[in-house]
Short mmCIF file of C-alpha atoms in Angstrom, two decimals:
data_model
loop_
_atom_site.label_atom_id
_atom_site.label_comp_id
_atom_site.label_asym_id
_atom_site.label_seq_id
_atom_site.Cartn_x
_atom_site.Cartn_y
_atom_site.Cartn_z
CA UNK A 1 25.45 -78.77 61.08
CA UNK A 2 26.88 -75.47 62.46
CA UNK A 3 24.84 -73.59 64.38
CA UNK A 4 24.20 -69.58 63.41
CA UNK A 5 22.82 -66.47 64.92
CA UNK A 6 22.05 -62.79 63.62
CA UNK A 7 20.69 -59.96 64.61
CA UNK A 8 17.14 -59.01 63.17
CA UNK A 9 14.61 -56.04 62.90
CA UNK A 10 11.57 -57.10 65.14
CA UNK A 11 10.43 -53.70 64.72
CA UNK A 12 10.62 -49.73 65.37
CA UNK A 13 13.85 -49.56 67.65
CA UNK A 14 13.88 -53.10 68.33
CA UNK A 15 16.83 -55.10 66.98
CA UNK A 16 17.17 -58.63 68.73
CA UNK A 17 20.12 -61.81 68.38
CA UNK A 18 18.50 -64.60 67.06
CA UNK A 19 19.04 -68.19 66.10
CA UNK A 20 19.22 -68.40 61.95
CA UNK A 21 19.84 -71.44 59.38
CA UNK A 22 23.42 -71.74 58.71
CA UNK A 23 24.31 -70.98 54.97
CA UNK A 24 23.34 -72.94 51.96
CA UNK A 25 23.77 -72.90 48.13
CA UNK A 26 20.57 -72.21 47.81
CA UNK A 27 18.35 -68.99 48.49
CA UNK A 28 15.30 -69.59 51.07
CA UNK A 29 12.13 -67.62 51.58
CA UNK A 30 12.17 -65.30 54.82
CA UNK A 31 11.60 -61.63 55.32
CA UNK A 32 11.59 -59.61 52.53
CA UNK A 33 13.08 -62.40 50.37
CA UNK A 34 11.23 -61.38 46.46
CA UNK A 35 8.99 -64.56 45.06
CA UNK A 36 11.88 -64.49 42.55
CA UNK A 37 14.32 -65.19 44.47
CA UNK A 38 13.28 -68.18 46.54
CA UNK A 39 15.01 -71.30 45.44
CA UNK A 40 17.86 -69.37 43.71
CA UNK A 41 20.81 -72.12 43.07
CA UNK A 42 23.89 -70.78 44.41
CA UNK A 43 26.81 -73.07 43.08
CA UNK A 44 29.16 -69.49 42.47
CA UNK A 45 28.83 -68.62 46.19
CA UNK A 46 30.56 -68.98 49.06
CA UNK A 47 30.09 -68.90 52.94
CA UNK A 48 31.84 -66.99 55.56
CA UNK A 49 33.08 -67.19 59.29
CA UNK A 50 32.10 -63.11 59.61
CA UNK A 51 35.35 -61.99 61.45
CA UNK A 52 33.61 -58.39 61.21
CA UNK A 53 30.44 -56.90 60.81
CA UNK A 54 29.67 -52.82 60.95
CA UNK A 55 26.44 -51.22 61.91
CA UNK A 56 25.69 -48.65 59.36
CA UNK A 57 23.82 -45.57 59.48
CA UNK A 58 21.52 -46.84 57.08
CA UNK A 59 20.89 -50.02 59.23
CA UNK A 60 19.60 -47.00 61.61
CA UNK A 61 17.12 -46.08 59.38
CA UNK A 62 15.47 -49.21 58.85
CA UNK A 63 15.07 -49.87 62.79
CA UNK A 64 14.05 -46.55 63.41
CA UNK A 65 11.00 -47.56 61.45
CA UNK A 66 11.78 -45.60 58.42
CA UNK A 67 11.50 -47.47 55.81
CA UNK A 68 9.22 -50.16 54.86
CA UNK A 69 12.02 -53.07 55.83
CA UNK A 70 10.14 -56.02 56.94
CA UNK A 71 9.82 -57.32 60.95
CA UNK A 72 12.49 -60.68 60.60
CA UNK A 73 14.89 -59.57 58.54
CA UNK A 74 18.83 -59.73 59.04
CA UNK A 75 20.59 -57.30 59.17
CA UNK A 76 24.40 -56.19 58.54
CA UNK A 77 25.71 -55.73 54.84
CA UNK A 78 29.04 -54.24 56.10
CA UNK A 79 30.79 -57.40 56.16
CA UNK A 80 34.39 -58.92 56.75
CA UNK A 81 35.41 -63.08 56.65
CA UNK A 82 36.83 -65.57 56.57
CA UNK A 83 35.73 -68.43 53.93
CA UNK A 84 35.41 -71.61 55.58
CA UNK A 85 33.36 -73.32 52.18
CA UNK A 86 32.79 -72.43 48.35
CA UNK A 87 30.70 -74.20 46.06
CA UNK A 88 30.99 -76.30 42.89
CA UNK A 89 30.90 -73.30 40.92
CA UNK A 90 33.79 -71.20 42.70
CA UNK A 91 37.42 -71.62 40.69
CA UNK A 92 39.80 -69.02 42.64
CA UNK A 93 38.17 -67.71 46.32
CA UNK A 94 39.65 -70.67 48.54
CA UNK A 95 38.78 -71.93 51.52
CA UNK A 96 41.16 -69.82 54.73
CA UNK A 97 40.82 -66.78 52.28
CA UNK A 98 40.37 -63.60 54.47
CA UNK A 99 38.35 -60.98 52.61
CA UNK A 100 36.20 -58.01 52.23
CA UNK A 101 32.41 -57.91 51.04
CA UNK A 102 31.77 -55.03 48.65
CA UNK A 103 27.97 -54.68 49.99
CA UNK A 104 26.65 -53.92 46.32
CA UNK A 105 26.26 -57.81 45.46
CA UNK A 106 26.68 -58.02 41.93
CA UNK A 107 26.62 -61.16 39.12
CA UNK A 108 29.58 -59.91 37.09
CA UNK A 109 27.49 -60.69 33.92
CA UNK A 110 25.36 -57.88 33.38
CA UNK A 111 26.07 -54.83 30.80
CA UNK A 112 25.85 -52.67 34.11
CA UNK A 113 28.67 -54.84 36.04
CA UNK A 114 30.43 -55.16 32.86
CA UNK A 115 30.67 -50.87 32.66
CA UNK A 116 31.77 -50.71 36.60
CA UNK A 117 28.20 -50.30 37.42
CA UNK A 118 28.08 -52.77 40.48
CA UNK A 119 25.41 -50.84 42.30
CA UNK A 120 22.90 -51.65 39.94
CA UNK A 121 23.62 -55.02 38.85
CA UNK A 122 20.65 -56.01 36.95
CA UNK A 123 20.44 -59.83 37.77
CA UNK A 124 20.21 -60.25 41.62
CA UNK A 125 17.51 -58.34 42.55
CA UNK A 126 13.87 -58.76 40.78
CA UNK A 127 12.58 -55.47 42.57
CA UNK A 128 14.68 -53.14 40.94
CA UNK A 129 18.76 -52.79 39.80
CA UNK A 130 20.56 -52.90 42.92
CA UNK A 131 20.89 -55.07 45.80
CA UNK A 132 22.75 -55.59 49.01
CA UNK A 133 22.49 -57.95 52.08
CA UNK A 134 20.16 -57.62 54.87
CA UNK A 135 18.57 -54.07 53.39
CA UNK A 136 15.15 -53.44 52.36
CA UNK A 137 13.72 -53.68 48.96
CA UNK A 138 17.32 -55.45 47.79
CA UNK A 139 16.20 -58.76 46.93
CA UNK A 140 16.10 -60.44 50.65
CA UNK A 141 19.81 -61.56 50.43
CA UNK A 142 20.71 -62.77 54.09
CA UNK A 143 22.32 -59.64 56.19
CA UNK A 144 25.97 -60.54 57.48
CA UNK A 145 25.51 -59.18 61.23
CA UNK A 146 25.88 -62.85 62.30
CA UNK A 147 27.96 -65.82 62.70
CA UNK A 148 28.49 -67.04 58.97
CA UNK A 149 26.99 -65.65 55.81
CA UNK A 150 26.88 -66.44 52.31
CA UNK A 151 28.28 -64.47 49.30
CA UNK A 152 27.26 -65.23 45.73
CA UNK A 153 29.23 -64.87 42.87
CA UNK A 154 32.06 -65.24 45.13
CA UNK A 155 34.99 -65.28 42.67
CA UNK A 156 33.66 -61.59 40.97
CA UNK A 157 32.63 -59.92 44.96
CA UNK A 158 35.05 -60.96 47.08
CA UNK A 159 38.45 -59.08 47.51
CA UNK A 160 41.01 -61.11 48.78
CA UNK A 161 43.47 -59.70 51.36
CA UNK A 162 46.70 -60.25 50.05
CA UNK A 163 48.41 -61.20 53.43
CA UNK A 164 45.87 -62.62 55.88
CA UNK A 165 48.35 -61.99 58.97
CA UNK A 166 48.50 -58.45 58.21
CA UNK A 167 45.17 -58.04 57.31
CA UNK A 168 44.10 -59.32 60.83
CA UNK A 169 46.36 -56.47 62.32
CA UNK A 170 44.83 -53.79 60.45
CA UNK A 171 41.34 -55.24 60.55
CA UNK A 172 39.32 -52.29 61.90
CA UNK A 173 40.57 -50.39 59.20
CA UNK A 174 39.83 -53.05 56.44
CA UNK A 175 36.20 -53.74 57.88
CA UNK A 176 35.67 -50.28 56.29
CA UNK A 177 36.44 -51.35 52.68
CA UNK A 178 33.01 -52.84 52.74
CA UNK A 179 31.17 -49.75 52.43
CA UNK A 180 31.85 -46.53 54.34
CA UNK A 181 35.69 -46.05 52.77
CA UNK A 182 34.56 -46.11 49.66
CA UNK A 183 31.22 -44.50 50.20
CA UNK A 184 32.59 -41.15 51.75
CA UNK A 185 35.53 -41.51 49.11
CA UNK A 186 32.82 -41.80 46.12
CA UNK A 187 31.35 -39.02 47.40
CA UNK A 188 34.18 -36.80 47.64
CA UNK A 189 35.18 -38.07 43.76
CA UNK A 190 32.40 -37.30 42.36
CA UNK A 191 31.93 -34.29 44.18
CA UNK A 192 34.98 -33.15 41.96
CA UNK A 193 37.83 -32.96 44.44
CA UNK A 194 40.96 -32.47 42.94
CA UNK A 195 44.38 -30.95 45.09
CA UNK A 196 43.67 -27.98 45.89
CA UNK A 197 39.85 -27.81 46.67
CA UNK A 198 37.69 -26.56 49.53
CA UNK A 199 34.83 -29.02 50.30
CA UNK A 200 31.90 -29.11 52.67
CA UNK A 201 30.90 -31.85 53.60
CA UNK A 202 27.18 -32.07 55.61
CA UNK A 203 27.16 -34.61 58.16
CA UNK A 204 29.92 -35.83 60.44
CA UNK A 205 28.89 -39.61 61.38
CA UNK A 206 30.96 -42.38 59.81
CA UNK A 207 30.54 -41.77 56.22
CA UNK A 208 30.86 -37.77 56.56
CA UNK A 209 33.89 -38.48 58.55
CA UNK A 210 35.14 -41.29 55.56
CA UNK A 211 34.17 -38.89 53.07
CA UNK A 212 36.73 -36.31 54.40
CA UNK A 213 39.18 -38.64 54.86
CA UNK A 214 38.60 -39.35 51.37
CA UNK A 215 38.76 -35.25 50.04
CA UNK A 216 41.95 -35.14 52.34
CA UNK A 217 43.48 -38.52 50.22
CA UNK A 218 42.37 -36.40 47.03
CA UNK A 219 44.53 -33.63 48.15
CA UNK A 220 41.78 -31.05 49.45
CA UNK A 221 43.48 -27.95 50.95
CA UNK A 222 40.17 -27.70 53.06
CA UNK A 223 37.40 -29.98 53.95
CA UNK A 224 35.05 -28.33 56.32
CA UNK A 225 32.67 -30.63 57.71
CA UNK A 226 29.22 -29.99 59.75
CA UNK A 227 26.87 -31.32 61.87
CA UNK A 228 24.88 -30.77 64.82
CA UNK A 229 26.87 -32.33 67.12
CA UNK A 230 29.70 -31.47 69.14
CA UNK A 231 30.78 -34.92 69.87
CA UNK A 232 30.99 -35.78 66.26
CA UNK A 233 32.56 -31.97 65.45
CA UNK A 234 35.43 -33.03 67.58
CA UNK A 235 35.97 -36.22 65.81
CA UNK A 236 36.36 -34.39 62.32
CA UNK A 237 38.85 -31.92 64.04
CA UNK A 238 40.94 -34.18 65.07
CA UNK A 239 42.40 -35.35 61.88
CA UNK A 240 42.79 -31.73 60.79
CA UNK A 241 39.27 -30.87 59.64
CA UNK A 242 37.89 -27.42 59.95
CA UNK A 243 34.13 -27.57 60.93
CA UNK A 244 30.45 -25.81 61.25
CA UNK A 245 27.61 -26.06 64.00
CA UNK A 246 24.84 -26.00 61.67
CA UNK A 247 22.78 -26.38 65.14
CA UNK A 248 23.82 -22.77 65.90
CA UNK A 249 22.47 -21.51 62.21
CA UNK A 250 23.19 -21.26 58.42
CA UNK A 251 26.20 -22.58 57.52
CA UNK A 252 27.17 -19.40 55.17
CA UNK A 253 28.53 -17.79 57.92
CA UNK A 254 31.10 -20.38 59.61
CA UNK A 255 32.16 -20.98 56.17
CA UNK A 256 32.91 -17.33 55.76
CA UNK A 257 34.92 -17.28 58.68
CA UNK A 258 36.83 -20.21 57.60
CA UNK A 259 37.71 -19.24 53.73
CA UNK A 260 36.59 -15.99 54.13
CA UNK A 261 33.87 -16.24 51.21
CA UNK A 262 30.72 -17.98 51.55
CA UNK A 263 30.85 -20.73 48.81
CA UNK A 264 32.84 -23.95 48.32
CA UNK A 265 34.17 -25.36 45.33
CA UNK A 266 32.65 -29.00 45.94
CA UNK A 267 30.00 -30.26 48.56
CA UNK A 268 29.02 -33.53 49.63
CA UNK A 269 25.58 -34.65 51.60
CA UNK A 270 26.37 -37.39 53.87
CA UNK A 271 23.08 -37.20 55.94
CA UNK A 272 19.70 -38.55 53.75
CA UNK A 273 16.73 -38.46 53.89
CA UNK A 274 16.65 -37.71 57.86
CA UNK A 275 18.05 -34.13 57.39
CA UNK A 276 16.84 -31.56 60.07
CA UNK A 277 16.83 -27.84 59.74
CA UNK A 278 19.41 -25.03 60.63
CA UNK A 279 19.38 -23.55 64.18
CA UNK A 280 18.40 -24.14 67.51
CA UNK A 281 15.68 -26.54 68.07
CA UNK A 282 15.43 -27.11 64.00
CA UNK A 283 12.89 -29.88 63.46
CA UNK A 284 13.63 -32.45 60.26
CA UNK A 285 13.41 -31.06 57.01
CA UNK A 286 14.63 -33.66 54.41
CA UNK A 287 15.76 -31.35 52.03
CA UNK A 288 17.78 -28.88 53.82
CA UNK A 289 20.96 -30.56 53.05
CA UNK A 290 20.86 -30.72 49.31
CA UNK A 291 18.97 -27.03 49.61
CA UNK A 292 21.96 -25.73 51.70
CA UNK A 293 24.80 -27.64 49.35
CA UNK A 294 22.89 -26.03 45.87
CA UNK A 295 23.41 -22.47 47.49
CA UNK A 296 26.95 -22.83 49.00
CA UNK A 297 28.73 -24.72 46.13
CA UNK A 298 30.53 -22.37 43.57
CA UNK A 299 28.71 -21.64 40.04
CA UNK A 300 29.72 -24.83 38.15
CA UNK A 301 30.41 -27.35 40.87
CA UNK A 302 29.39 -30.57 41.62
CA UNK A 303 27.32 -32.51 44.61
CA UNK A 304 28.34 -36.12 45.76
CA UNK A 305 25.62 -37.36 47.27
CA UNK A 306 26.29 -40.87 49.43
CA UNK A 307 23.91 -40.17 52.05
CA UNK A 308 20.84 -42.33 51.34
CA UNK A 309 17.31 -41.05 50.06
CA UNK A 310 14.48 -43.96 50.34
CA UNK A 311 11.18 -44.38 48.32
CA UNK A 312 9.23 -45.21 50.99
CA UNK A 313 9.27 -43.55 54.60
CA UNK A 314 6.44 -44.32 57.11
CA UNK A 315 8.04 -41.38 59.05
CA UNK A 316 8.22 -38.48 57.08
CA UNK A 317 7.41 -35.24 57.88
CA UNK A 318 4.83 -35.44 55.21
CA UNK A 319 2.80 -37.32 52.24
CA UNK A 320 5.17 -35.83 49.79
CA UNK A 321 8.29 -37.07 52.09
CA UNK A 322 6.82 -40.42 52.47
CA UNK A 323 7.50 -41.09 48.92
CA UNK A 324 10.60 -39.57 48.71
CA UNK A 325 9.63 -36.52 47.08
CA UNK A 326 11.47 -33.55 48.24
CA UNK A 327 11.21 -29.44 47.96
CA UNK A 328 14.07 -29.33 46.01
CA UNK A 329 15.56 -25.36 44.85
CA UNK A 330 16.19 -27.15 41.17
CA UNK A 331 16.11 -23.86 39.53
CA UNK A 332 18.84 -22.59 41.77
CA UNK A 333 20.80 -25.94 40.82
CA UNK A 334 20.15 -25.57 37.30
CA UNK A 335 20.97 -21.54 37.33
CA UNK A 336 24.68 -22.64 38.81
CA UNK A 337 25.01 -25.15 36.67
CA UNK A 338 25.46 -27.59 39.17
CA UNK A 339 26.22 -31.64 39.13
CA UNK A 340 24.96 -34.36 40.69
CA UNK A 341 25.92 -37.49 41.38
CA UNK A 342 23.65 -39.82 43.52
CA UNK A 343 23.07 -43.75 44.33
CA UNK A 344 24.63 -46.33 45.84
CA UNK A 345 28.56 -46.16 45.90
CA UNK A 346 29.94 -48.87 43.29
CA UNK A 347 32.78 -50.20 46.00
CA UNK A 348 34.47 -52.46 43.66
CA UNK A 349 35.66 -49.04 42.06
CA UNK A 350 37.32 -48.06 45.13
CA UNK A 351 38.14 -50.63 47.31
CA UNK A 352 41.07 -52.08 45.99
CA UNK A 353 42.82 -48.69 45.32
CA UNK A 354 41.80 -48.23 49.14
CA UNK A 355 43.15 -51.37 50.35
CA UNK A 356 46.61 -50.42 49.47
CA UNK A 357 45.91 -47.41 51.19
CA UNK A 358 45.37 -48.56 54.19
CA UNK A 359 47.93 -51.41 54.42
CA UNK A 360 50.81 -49.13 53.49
CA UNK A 361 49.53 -46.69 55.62
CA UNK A 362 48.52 -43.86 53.83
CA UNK A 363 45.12 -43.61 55.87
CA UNK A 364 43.99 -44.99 59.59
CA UNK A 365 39.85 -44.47 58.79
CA UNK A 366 39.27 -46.93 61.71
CA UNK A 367 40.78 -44.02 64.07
CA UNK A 368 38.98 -41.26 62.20
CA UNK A 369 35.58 -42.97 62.35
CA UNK A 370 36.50 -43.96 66.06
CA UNK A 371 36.03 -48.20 65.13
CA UNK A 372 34.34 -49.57 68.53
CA UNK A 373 34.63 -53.81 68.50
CA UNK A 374 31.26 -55.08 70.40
CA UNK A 375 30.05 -58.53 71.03
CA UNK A 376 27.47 -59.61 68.40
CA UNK A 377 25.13 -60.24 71.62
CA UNK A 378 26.26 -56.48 72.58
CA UNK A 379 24.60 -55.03 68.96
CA UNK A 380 21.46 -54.22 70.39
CA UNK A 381 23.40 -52.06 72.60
CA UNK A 382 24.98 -50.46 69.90
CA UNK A 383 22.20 -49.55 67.88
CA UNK A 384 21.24 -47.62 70.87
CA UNK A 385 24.49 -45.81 71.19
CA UNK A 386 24.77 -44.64 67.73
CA UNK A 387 20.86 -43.53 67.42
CA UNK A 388 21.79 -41.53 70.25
CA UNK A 389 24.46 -39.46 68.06
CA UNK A 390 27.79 -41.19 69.64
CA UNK A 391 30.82 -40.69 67.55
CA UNK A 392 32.17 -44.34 67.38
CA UNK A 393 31.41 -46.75 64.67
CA UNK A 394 30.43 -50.11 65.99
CA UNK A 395 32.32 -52.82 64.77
CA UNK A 396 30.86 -56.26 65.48
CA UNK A 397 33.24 -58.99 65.93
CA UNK A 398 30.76 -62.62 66.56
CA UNK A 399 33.81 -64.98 67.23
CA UNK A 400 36.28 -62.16 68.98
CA UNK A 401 38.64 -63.06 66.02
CA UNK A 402 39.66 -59.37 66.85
CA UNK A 403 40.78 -59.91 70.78
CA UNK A 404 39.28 -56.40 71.12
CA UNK A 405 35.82 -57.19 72.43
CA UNK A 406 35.81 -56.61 76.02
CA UNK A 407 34.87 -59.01 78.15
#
């Protein structure tokens, strides 16, 4: 049998390669796998060489210990293979297929999949509606930072690259499809960016950075983005971004210099849960962000909200922000009239649409985002790079399908 490694969450900021079962049709027990779910006959599914494999900021949080993700479990649900098997149950997804993995895994079957709702398919996860690979609470689906991985419901999740030889030389851009593209675009959509609109966008790692690529795609005249750091600043600025040191203070102010008025038309949080304060030396404050988007967004706007709140934090600042309760201003939401849009981004809305994007190049997002290729033995390397603020996104490539991994 083919052998298989991963990369697992031993605990707080310890991620570590390890030897892991190859694939079967069949859904074993192992860290944070429901009761439910054990034994789960897989005859739709299919496996996958992993050609490439992302680390996500909200991988981050789980091995900063934020989250109550269990010690053992796999990691990765940005994911990008080849399939080298399908089962009985598979009629179209064929073996050599080259494809990306929406990370919402969804049956197809439910009223929610059947309305677009992929992100909260009802029938794959007994915890709750919702599930992706290798991510806490989401059923205990096997993470794709590894080797090979297996995909159920192959036929309705997978989306086939329509030319596997062109694919392969736009691959760092494609590996984005899987989440991040259509993350930062979902939250620019529903946001409410039409041509014409000035956006803020809070937070300038990968999906801040995706999500103005995304306004700029929707025709925003301006997409200002902040963060705290310079590095990452620079990143948005070079692909024509205007942007705000929220380290140096309220963001009213650098706003007003840019548009010469203090409030935005549409605003976007792409940080979480893990917000921080305004200012020099600001300490974490989770609800900054969506505080600071409620009071610069124009009467009648709307919030997209990709960046990821949690239920459980064994970090938080507090007992109320353990639980994922937040000091929210809802009355000054309310007063303005404002929208909001949260949860997990339903990719299979977006990916296709940004697909042809990217292959008649429309967008580069693996420049934007600054796509790194590393070694899957090299991930615990780059967990430590991007907790340290870095602006690259780490692209794992197991089998150097790529040619970019350096020796």
């Amino acid at each position: 049998m083919t052998s298989n490694r991963g990369v697992a969450y031993k605990g707080p900021g310890e991620v570590e390669v390890v030897d892991l079962d190859y694939p079967t049709y069949e859904l074993q027990d192992g860290p944070g796998v429901n009761p439910a779910n054990v034994g789960r006959k897989l005859p739709h599914a299919a496996i996958l060489k992993v050609v490439t494999t992302n680390i996500c900021g909200s991988d981050q949080h789980m091995v900063r210990g934020r989250t109550t993700a269990p010690a053992g479990l796999i990691l990765g649900h940005e994911i990008t293979g080849e399939v080298v098997e399908v089962g009985p149950g598979v009629e179209f997804i064929q073996p050599g297929d080259l494809c990306s993995v929406p990370f919402n895994i969804s049956c197809g079957r439910c009223v929610n999949c059947k309305t677009g709702r992929t992100e909260i398919c009802l029938n794959v996860n007994p915890d709750r509606p919702g599930s992706a690979y290798g991510y806490v609470d989401m059923g205990g689906w096997v993470g794709g930072q590894a080797e090979y991985v297996l995909v159920p419901y192959a036929d309705w999740n997978l989306l086939r690259f329509p030319d596997k030889d062109q694919a392969l030389e736009k691959i760092l851009d494609l590996t984005m499809l899987s989440d991040i593209f259509p993350t930062g675009f979902h939250g620019a959509v529903s946001a409410g960016v039409k041509p014409g609109s000035s956006v803020y966008i809070a937070g300038a790692g990968p999906v801040g950075l995706a999500a103005a690529v995304g306004a700029q795609l929707l025709g925003a005249s301006v997409v200002i983005v902040a963060d705290m750091q310079q590095e990452r600043l620079d990143a948005a600025r070079a692909f024509g971004c205007e942007t705000v040191n929220v380290g140096e203070g309220d963001p009213r102010e650098g706003i007003a210099k840019i548009l010469g008025r203090e409030e935005v038309d549409c605003g976007v949080d792409a940080v979480g849960f893990e917000a921080k304060g305004h200012g020099h030396g600001a300490k974490e404050a989770p609800a900054t962000v969506l505080n600071s988007l409620m009071d610069i967004t124009k009467a009648g706007g709307a919030l997209g909200i990709p960046g990821l709140y949690v239920t459980g934090d064994p970090g938080g600042v507090d007992a109320a922000a353990q639980e994922g309760s937040l000091s929210l201003r809802l009355g000054l939401g309310w007063a303005k009239a404002l929208s909001f849009t949260t949860g997990q981004c339903p990719v299979m809305r977006y990916h296709r649409q940004l697909m042809e994007a990217i292959l008649h190049d429309r967008v580069q997002i693996a420049k934007a985002v600054n796509a790194t290729p590393i070694s899957l033995d090299d991930a615990p390397r780059g967990y430590a790079e991007f907790d340290s603020g870095v602006a690259k996104k780490f692209v794992i490539d197991p089998h150097n399908t790529t040619g970019l991994v350096a020796a």
